[in-house]
């Protein structure tokens, strides 16, 4: 019981650290597999804790003091990693927002402030409305 829980926490911390490092380096394309593994590990931790709570409600009190200390250390490490991960994700999202705003501004500069459409005779009719910009904002 203790060994499996420790292994799950260690694996989760390791994968989360790697994900944060890749995010900090701007290598978003390489994190998909890590995210999937992290989701599975979190599910496994939840499952293991629920199983322990069901089979032995006092399992936390029965933990070996060394194991308890290591679990506490891993939990603190995960908290710090998640904080760094959140900051890296926020930077990536902010950067993407800035790039999209610059692309929209450049499109407006190139096209002007109005939009146009071809008429039946082949001529262009211009309206005073801004050029519509469509952005796929999925990350």
PDB file of C-alpha atoms in Angstrom:
ATOM      1  CA  UNK A   1       0.000   0.000   0.000  1.00  0.00           C
ATOM      2  CA  UNK A   2       2.642   2.522   1.059  1.00  0.00           C
ATOM      3  CA  UNK A   3       5.048   1.659  -1.730  1.00  0.00           C
ATOM      4  CA  UNK A   4       2.414   1.989  -4.445  1.00  0.00           C
ATOM      5  CA  UNK A   5       1.243   5.365  -3.164  1.00  0.00           C
ATOM      6  CA  UNK A   6       4.829   6.638  -2.920  1.00  0.00           C
ATOM      7  CA  UNK A   7       5.572   5.423  -6.450  1.00  0.00           C
ATOM      8  CA  UNK A   8       2.479   7.175  -7.800  1.00  0.00           C
ATOM      9  CA  UNK A   9       3.428  10.451  -6.085  1.00  0.00           C
ATOM     10  CA  UNK A  10       7.032  10.214  -7.309  1.00  0.00           C
ATOM     11  CA  UNK A  11       5.900   9.561 -10.882  1.00  0.00           C
ATOM     12  CA  UNK A  12       3.398  12.405 -10.752  1.00  0.00           C
ATOM     13  CA  UNK A  13       6.036  14.826  -9.457  1.00  0.00           C
ATOM     14  CA  UNK A  14       8.543  13.738 -12.104  1.00  0.00           C
ATOM     15  CA  UNK A  15       6.099  14.069 -15.000  1.00  0.00           C
ATOM     16  CA  UNK A  16       4.830  17.416 -13.726  1.00  0.00           C
ATOM     17  CA  UNK A  17       8.404  18.734 -13.492  1.00  0.00           C
ATOM     18  CA  UNK A  18       9.128  17.630 -17.049  1.00  0.00           C
ATOM     19  CA  UNK A  19       5.917  19.240 -18.301  1.00  0.00           C
ATOM     20  CA  UNK A  20       6.778  22.513 -16.565  1.00  0.00           C
ATOM     21  CA  UNK A  21      10.285  22.478 -18.051  1.00  0.00           C
ATOM     22  CA  UNK A  22       8.907  21.947 -21.574  1.00  0.00           C
ATOM     23  CA  UNK A  23       6.353  24.720 -21.093  1.00  0.00           C
ATOM     24  CA  UNK A  24       9.045  27.098 -19.828  1.00  0.00           C
ATOM     25  CA  UNK A  25      11.094  26.334 -22.953  1.00  0.00           C
ATOM     26  CA  UNK A  26       8.070  26.966 -25.198  1.00  0.00           C
ATOM     27  CA  UNK A  27       7.980  23.342 -26.379  1.00  0.00           C
ATOM     28  CA  UNK A  28       4.183  22.979 -26.117  1.00  0.00           C
ATOM     29  CA  UNK A  29       4.015  20.420 -28.899  1.00  0.00           C
ATOM     30  CA  UNK A  30       5.893  17.895 -26.781  1.00  0.00           C
ATOM     31  CA  UNK A  31       3.624  17.860 -23.728  1.00  0.00           C
ATOM     32  CA  UNK A  32       0.564  15.993 -25.017  1.00  0.00           C
ATOM     33  CA  UNK A  33       1.854  12.591 -23.900  1.00  0.00           C
ATOM     34  CA  UNK A  34       2.904  13.975 -20.524  1.00  0.00           C
ATOM     35  CA  UNK A  35      -0.521  15.499 -19.957  1.00  0.00           C
ATOM     36  CA  UNK A  36      -2.193  12.171 -20.684  1.00  0.00           C
ATOM     37  CA  UNK A  37       0.192  10.347 -18.338  1.00  0.00           C
ATOM     38  CA  UNK A  38      -0.390  12.976 -15.654  1.00  0.00           C
ATOM     39  CA  UNK A  39      -4.171  12.571 -15.968  1.00  0.00           C
ATOM     40  CA  UNK A  40      -3.811   8.791 -15.590  1.00  0.00           C
ATOM     41  CA  UNK A  41      -1.537   9.187 -12.560  1.00  0.00           C
ATOM     42  CA  UNK A  42      -3.894  11.605 -10.824  1.00  0.00           C
ATOM     43  CA  UNK A  43      -6.705   9.120 -11.421  1.00  0.00           C
ATOM     44  CA  UNK A  44      -4.550   6.318 -10.018  1.00  0.00           C
ATOM     45  CA  UNK A  45      -3.726   8.385  -6.904  1.00  0.00           C
ATOM     46  CA  UNK A  46      -7.418   9.162  -6.389  1.00  0.00           C
ATOM     47  CA  UNK A  47      -8.288   5.495  -6.871  1.00  0.00           C
ATOM     48  CA  UNK A  48      -5.602   4.292  -4.451  1.00  0.00           C
ATOM     49  CA  UNK A  49      -6.557   6.798  -1.742  1.00  0.00           C
ATOM     50  CA  UNK A  50     -10.256   5.895  -2.130  1.00  0.00           C
ATOM     51  CA  UNK A  51      -9.386   2.188  -1.934  1.00  0.00           C
ATOM     52  CA  UNK A  52      -7.303   2.728   1.202  1.00  0.00           C
ATOM     53  CA  UNK A  53     -10.062   4.827   2.781  1.00  0.00           C
ATOM     54  CA  UNK A  54     -12.558   2.065   2.022  1.00  0.00           C
ATOM     55  CA  UNK A  55     -10.480  -0.903   3.181  1.00  0.00           C
ATOM     56  CA  UNK A  56      -8.616   0.705   6.074  1.00  0.00           C
ATOM     57  CA  UNK A  57     -10.049   4.065   7.162  1.00  0.00           C
ATOM     58  CA  UNK A  58      -7.162   4.659   9.589  1.00  0.00           C
ATOM     59  CA  UNK A  59      -4.418   3.999   7.053  1.00  0.00           C
ATOM     60  CA  UNK A  60      -3.024   7.539   7.399  1.00  0.00           C
ATOM     61  CA  UNK A  61      -2.477   7.042  11.133  1.00  0.00           C
ATOM     62  CA  UNK A  62      -0.860   3.652  10.517  1.00  0.00           C
ATOM     63  CA  UNK A  63       1.741   4.971   8.076  1.00  0.00           C
ATOM     64  CA  UNK A  64       5.369   4.451   8.890  1.00  0.00           C
ATOM     65  CA  UNK A  65       6.820   7.811  10.050  1.00  0.00           C
ATOM     66  CA  UNK A  66       9.438   7.751   7.255  1.00  0.00           C
ATOM     67  CA  UNK A  67       6.761   7.090   4.639  1.00  0.00           C
ATOM     68  CA  UNK A  68       4.568   9.839   6.109  1.00  0.00           C
ATOM     69  CA  UNK A  69       7.492  12.273   5.935  1.00  0.00           C
ATOM     70  CA  UNK A  70       8.265  11.330   2.335  1.00  0.00           C
ATOM     71  CA  UNK A  71       4.598  11.677   1.333  1.00  0.00           C
ATOM     72  CA  UNK A  72       4.493  15.118   2.960  1.00  0.00           C
ATOM     73  CA  UNK A  73       7.684  16.098   1.131  1.00  0.00           C
ATOM     74  CA  UNK A  74       6.297  14.847  -2.199  1.00  0.00           C
ATOM     75  CA  UNK A  75       3.008  16.695  -1.613  1.00  0.00           C
ATOM     76  CA  UNK A  76       4.924  19.937  -0.954  1.00  0.00           C
ATOM     77  CA  UNK A  77       7.059  19.315  -4.055  1.00  0.00           C
ATOM     78  CA  UNK A  78       3.915  18.754  -6.135  1.00  0.00           C
ATOM     79  CA  UNK A  79       2.391  21.970  -4.776  1.00  0.00           C
ATOM     80  CA  UNK A  80       5.485  23.927  -5.858  1.00  0.00           C
ATOM     81  CA  UNK A  81       5.583  22.212  -9.253  1.00  0.00           C
ATOM     82  CA  UNK A  82       1.903  22.947  -9.861  1.00  0.00           C
ATOM     83  CA  UNK A  83       2.481  26.595  -8.990  1.00  0.00           C
ATOM     84  CA  UNK A  84       5.380  26.805 -11.466  1.00  0.00           C
ATOM     85  CA  UNK A  85       3.339  24.895 -14.049  1.00  0.00           C
ATOM     86  CA  UNK A  86       0.437  27.333 -13.676  1.00  0.00           C
ATOM     87  CA  UNK A  87       2.791  30.296 -14.093  1.00  0.00           C
ATOM     88  CA  UNK A  88       4.326  28.749 -17.237  1.00  0.00           C
ATOM     89  CA  UNK A  89       0.867  28.082 -18.693  1.00  0.00           C
ATOM     90  CA  UNK A  90      -0.203  31.652 -17.947  1.00  0.00           C
ATOM     91  CA  UNK A  91       2.901  32.978 -19.738  1.00  0.00           C
ATOM     92  CA  UNK A  92       2.145  30.795 -22.784  1.00  0.00           C
ATOM     93  CA  UNK A  93      -1.492  31.921 -22.874  1.00  0.00           C
ATOM     94  CA  UNK A  94      -0.494  35.592 -22.485  1.00  0.00           C
ATOM     95  CA  UNK A  95       2.064  35.202 -25.277  1.00  0.00           C
ATOM     96  CA  UNK A  96      -0.546  33.601 -27.544  1.00  0.00           C
ATOM     97  CA  UNK A  97      -3.010  36.401 -26.767  1.00  0.00           C
ATOM     98  CA  UNK A  98      -0.364  39.021 -27.615  1.00  0.00           C
ATOM     99  CA  UNK A  99       0.485  37.270 -30.894  1.00  0.00           C
ATOM    100  CA  UNK A 100      -3.199  37.057 -31.887  1.00  0.00           C
ATOM    101  CA  UNK A 101      -3.731  40.739 -31.066  1.00  0.00           C
ATOM    102  CA  UNK A 102      -0.701  41.659 -33.197  1.00  0.00           C
ATOM    103  CA  UNK A 103      -1.943  39.507 -36.102  1.00  0.00           C
ATOM    104  CA  UNK A 104      -5.366  41.190 -35.908  1.00  0.00           C
ATOM    105  CA  UNK A 105      -3.770  44.655 -35.768  1.00  0.00           C
ATOM    106  CA  UNK A 106      -1.556  43.836 -38.765  1.00  0.00           C
ATOM    107  CA  UNK A 107      -4.569  42.594 -40.737  1.00  0.00           C
ATOM    108  CA  UNK A 108      -6.419  45.838 -39.955  1.00  0.00           C
ATOM    109  CA  UNK A 109      -3.399  47.924 -41.011  1.00  0.00           C
ATOM    110  CA  UNK A 110      -3.033  46.040 -44.283  1.00  0.00           C
ATOM    111  CA  UNK A 111      -6.700  46.105 -45.149  1.00  0.00           C
ATOM    112  CA  UNK A 112      -7.768  49.405 -43.677  1.00  0.00           C
ATOM    113  CA  UNK A 113     -10.682  50.054 -41.387  1.00  0.00           C
ATOM    114  CA  UNK A 114     -13.474  48.805 -43.636  1.00  0.00           C
ATOM    115  CA  UNK A 115     -14.480  45.542 -45.211  1.00  0.00           C
ATOM    116  CA  UNK A 116     -15.559  44.906 -48.754  1.00  0.00           C
ATOM    117  CA  UNK A 117     -17.416  42.431 -50.902  1.00  0.00           C
ATOM    118  CA  UNK A 118     -17.484  41.721 -54.625  1.00  0.00           C
ATOM    119  CA  UNK A 119     -20.616  42.795 -56.406  1.00  0.00           C
ATOM    120  CA  UNK A 120     -22.350  41.058 -59.326  1.00  0.00           C
ATOM    121  CA  UNK A 121     -20.514  43.286 -61.815  1.00  0.00           C
ATOM    122  CA  UNK A 122     -17.110  42.355 -60.336  1.00  0.00           C
ATOM    123  CA  UNK A 123     -16.616  45.640 -58.512  1.00  0.00           C
ATOM    124  CA  UNK A 124     -15.877  45.995 -54.814  1.00  0.00           C
ATOM    125  CA  UNK A 125     -18.350  47.536 -52.401  1.00  0.00           C
ATOM    126  CA  UNK A 126     -16.854  48.742 -49.135  1.00  0.00           C
ATOM    127  CA  UNK A 127     -18.575  49.026 -45.771  1.00  0.00           C
ATOM    128  CA  UNK A 128     -17.358  51.104 -42.872  1.00  0.00           C
ATOM    129  CA  UNK A 129     -17.276  48.187 -40.416  1.00  0.00           C
ATOM    130  CA  UNK A 130     -14.001  46.724 -39.252  1.00  0.00           C
ATOM    131  CA  UNK A 131     -12.554  43.702 -40.977  1.00  0.00           C
ATOM    132  CA  UNK A 132     -13.735  40.561 -39.183  1.00  0.00           C
ATOM    133  CA  UNK A 133     -10.936  38.457 -37.716  1.00  0.00           C
ATOM    134  CA  UNK A 134     -11.483  34.809 -36.911  1.00  0.00           C
ATOM    135  CA  UNK A 135      -9.144  33.188 -34.421  1.00  0.00           C
ATOM    136  CA  UNK A 136      -8.953  29.562 -33.403  1.00  0.00           C
ATOM    137  CA  UNK A 137      -8.137  30.049 -29.727  1.00  0.00           C
ATOM    138  CA  UNK A 138      -7.815  26.389 -28.735  1.00  0.00           C
ATOM    139  CA  UNK A 139      -4.568  25.497 -26.982  1.00  0.00           C
TER     140      UNK A 139
END
